[in-house]
mmCIF file of C-alpha atoms in Angstrom:
data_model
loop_
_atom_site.group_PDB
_atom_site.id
_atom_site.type_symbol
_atom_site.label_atom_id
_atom_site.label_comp_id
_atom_site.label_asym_id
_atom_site.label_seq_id
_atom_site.Cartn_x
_atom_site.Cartn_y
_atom_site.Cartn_z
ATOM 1 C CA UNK A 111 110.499 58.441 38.228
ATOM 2 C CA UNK A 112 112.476 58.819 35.072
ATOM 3 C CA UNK A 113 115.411 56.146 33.846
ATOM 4 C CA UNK A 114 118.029 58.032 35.809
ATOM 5 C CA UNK A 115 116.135 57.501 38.983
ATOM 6 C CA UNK A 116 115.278 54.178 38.573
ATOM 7 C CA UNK A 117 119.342 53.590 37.766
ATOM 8 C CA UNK A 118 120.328 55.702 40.693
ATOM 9 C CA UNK A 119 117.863 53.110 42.789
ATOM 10 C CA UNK A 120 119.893 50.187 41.274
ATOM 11 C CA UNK A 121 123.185 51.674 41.909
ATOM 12 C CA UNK A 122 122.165 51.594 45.541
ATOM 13 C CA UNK A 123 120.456 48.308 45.529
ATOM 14 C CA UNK A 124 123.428 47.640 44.161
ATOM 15 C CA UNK A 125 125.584 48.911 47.207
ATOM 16 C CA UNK A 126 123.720 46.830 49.072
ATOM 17 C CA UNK A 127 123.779 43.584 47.442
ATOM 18 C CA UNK A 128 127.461 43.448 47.482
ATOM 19 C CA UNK A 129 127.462 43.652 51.194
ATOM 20 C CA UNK A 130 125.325 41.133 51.852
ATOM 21 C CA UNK A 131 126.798 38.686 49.169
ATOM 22 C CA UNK A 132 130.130 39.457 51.052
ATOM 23 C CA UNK A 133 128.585 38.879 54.264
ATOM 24 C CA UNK A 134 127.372 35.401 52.880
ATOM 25 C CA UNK A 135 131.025 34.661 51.599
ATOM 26 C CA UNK A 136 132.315 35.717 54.739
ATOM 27 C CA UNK A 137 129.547 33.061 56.616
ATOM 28 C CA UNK A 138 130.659 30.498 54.289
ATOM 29 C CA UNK A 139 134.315 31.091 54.660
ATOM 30 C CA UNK A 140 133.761 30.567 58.382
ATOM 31 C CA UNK A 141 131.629 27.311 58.041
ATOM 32 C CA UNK A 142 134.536 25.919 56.042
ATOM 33 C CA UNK A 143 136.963 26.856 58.634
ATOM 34 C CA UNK A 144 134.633 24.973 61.264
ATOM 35 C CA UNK A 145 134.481 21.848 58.980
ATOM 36 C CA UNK A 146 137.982 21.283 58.738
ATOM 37 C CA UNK A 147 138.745 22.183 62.355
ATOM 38 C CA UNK A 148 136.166 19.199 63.488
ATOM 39 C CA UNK A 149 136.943 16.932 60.524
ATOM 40 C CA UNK A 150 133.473 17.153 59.917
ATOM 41 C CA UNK A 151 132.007 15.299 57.106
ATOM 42 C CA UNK A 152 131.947 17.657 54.301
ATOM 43 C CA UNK A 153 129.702 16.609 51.954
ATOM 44 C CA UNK A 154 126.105 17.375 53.285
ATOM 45 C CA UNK A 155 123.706 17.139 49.834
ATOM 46 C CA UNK A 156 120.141 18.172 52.215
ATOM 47 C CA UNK A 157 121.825 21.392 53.064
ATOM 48 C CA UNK A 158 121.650 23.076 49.522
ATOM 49 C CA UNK A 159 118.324 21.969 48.892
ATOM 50 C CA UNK A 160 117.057 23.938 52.049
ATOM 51 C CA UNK A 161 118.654 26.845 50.962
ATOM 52 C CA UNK A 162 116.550 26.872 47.622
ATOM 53 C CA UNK A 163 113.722 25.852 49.262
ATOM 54 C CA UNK A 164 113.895 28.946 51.825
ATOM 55 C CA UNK A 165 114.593 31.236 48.566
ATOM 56 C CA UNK A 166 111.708 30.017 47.129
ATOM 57 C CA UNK A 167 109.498 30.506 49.814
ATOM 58 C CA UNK A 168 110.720 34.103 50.324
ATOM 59 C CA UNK A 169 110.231 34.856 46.567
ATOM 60 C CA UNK A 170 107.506 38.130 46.905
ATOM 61 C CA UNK A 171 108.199 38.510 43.303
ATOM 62 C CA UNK A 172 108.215 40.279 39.990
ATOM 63 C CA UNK A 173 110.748 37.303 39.541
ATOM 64 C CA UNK A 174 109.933 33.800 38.565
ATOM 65 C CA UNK A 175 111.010 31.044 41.159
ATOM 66 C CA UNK A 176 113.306 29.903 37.755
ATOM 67 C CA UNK A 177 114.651 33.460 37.272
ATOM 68 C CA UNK A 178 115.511 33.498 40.717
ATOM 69 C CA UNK A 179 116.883 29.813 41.316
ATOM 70 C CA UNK A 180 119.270 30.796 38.188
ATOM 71 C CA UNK A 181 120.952 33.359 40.386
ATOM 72 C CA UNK A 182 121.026 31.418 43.181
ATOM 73 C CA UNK A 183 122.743 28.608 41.598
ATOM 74 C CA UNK A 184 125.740 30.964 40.782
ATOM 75 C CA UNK A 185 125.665 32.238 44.173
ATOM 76 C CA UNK A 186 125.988 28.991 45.847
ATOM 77 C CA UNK A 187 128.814 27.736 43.393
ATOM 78 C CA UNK A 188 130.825 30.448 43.907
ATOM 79 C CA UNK A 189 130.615 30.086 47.995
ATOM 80 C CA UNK A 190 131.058 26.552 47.266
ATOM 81 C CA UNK A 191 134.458 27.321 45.385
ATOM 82 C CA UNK A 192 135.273 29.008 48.578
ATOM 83 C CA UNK A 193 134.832 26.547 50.973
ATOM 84 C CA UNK A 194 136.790 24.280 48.811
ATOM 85 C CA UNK A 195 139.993 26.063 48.616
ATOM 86 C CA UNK A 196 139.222 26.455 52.559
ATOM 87 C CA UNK A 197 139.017 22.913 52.967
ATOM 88 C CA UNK A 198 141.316 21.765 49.974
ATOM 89 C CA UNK A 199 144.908 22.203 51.407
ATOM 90 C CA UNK A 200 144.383 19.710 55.025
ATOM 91 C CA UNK A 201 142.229 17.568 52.916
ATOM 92 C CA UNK A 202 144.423 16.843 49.788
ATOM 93 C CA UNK A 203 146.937 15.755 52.104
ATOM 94 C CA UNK A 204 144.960 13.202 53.994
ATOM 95 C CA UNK A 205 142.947 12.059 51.022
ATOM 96 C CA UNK A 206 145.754 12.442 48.491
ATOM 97 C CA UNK A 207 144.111 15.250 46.371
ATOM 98 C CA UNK A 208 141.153 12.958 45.169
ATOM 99 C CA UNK A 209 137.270 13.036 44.842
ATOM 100 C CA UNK A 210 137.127 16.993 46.849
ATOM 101 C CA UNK A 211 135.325 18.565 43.796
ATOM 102 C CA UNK A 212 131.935 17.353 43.898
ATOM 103 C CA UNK A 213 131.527 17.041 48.194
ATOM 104 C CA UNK A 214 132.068 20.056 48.759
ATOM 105 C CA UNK A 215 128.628 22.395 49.805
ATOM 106 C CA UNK A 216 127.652 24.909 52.914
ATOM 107 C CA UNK B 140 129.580 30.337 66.541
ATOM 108 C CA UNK B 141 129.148 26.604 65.783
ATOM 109 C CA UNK B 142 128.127 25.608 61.933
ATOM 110 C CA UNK B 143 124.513 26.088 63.034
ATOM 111 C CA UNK B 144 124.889 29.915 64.137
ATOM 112 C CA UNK B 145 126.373 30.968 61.007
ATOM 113 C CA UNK B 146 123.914 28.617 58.580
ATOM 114 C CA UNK B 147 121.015 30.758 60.497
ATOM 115 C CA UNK B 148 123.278 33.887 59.820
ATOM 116 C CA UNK B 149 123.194 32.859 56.076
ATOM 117 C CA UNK B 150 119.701 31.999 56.049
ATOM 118 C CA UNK B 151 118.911 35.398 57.360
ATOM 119 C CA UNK B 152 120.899 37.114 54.704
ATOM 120 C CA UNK B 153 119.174 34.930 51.829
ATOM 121 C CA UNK B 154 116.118 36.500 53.257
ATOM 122 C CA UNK B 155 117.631 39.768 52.613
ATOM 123 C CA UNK B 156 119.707 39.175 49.666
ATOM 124 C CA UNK B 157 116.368 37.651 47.782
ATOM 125 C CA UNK B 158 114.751 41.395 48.632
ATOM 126 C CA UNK B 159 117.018 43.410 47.235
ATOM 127 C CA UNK B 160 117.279 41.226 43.762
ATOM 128 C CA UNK B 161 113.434 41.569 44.269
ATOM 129 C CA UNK B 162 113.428 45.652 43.833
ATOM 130 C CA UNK B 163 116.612 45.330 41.369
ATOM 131 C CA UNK B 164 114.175 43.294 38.774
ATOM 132 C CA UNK B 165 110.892 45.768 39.929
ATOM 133 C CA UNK B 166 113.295 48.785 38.513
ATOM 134 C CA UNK B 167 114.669 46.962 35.585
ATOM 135 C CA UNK B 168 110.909 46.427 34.586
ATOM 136 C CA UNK B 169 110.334 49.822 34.772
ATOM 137 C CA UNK B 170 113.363 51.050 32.938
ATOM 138 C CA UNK B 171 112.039 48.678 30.301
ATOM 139 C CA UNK B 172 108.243 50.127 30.279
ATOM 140 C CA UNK B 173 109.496 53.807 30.278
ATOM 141 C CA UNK B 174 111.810 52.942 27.537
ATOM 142 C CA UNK B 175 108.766 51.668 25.592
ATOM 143 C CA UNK B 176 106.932 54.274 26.068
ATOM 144 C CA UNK B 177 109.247 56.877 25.219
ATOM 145 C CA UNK B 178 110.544 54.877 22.382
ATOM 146 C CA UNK B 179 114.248 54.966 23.400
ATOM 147 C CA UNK B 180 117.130 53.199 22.135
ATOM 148 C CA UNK B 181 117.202 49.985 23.866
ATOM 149 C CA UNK B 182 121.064 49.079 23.259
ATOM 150 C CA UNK B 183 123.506 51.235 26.127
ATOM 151 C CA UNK B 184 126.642 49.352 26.044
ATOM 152 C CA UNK B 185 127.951 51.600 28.488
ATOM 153 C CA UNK B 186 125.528 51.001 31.442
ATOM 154 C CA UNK B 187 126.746 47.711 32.001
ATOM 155 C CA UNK B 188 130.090 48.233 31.947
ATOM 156 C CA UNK B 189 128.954 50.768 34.683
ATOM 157 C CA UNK B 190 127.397 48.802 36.751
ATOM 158 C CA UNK B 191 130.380 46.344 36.783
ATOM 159 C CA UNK B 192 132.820 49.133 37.375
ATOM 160 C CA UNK B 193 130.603 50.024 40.321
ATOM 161 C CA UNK B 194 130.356 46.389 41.659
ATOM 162 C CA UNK B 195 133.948 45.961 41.856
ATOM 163 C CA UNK B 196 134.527 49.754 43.512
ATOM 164 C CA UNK B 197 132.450 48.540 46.554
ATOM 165 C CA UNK B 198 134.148 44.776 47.027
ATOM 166 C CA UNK B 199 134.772 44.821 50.679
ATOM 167 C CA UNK B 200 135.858 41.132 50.571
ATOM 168 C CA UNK B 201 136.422 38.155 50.728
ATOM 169 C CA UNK B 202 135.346 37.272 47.624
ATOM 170 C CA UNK B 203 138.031 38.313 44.631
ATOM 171 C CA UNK B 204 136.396 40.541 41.975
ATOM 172 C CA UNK B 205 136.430 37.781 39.477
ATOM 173 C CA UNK B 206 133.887 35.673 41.503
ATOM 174 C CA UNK B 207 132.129 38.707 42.858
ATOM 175 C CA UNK B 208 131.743 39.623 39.072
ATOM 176 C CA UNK B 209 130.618 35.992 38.262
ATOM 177 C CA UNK B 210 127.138 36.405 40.060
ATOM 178 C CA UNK B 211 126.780 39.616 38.743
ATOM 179 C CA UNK B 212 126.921 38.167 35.461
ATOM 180 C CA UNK B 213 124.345 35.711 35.802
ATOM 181 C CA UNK B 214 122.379 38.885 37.687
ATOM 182 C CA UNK B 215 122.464 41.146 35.132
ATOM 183 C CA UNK B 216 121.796 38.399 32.394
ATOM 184 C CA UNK B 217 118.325 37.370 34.566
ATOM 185 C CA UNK B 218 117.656 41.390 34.418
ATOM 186 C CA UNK B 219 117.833 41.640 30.726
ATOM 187 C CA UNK B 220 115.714 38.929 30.355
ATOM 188 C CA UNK B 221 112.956 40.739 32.046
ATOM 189 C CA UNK B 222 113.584 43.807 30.332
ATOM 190 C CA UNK B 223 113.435 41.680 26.797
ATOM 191 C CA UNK B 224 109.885 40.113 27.842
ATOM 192 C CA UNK B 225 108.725 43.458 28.965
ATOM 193 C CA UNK B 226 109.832 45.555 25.376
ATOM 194 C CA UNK B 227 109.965 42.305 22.858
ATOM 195 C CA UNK B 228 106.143 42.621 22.481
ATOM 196 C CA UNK B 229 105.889 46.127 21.014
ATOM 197 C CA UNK B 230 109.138 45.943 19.335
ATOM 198 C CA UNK B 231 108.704 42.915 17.758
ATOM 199 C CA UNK B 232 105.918 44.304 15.960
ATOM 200 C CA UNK B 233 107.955 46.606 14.317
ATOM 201 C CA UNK B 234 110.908 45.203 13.494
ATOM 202 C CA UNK B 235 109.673 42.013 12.876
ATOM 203 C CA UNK B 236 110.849 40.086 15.702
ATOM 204 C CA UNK B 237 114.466 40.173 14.325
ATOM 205 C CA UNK B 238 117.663 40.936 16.336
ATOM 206 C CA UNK B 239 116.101 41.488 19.951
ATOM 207 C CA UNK B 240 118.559 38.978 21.659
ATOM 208 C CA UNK B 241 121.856 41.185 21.811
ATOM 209 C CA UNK B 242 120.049 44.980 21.874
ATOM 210 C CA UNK B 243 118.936 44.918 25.255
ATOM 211 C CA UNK B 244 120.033 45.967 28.991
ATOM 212 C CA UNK B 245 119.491 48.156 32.017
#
């Protein structure tokens, strides 16, 4: 395989990375919708730190476990932003628009 | 679906989603060996503009292009990485181990 093939693989790994990425968003949308619905507590710190944990343990490689974690972590705080402008607008009016930033995880 | 259907949902797509950034870094690697080998210029600005342009034609949704575009980012900056480990030896060599930071992509 030359550099166009391997490019042409990568446009289609590509294709298929968004889908599941918007699949995930779309998973974490809906979790955020459930939260609020319950007035469930929000702020569950184990959760994240099983979800790098099962990354880890699927990692077959050529990345590191860092390289990997490093695109994870950008993953997670953009589904995070998501659930917080899901849960933000009930939220900020029962807690007057304090402390949401930081409690916020899937 | 309760919380704990969809966080299984999610788990199953990490499982996924940690596959396909898998075979995206195998094919970087390789773009950066064959570039080695054949002694190619390592610096094409335009490819990553590319694959951005790509990204964004295939958001589905929900996530805006802006945060879609945010874990590409930190993707394509873990990609490069690889490729610098995997050309920086035989490069450095010759040009003295100046410059490499900027010069490379897939």
């Amino acid at each position: 395989m030359d550099i166009s093939d391997w490019r042409r693989q990568i446009d289609e790994l590509d294709r298929q990375l968004v889908e599941l990425i918007s699949k995930r968003a779309q998973a974490a949308h809906e979790i955020g919708r459930l939260k609020r619905a319950a007035r469930m507590p929000i702020y569950e710190p184990d959760r994240e730190r099983t979800v790098f944990e099962k990354v880890r343990g699927v990692n077959p490689g050529p990345l590191s476990d860092v390289d990997l974690l490093r695109i994870y972590e950008r993953i997670i705080d953009v589904m995070r932003k998501i659930q917080k402008e899901e849960i933000a607008p009930s939220l900020a009016q029962e807690l007057g628009n304090t402390e949401l930033d930081s409690e916020v995880n899937d």
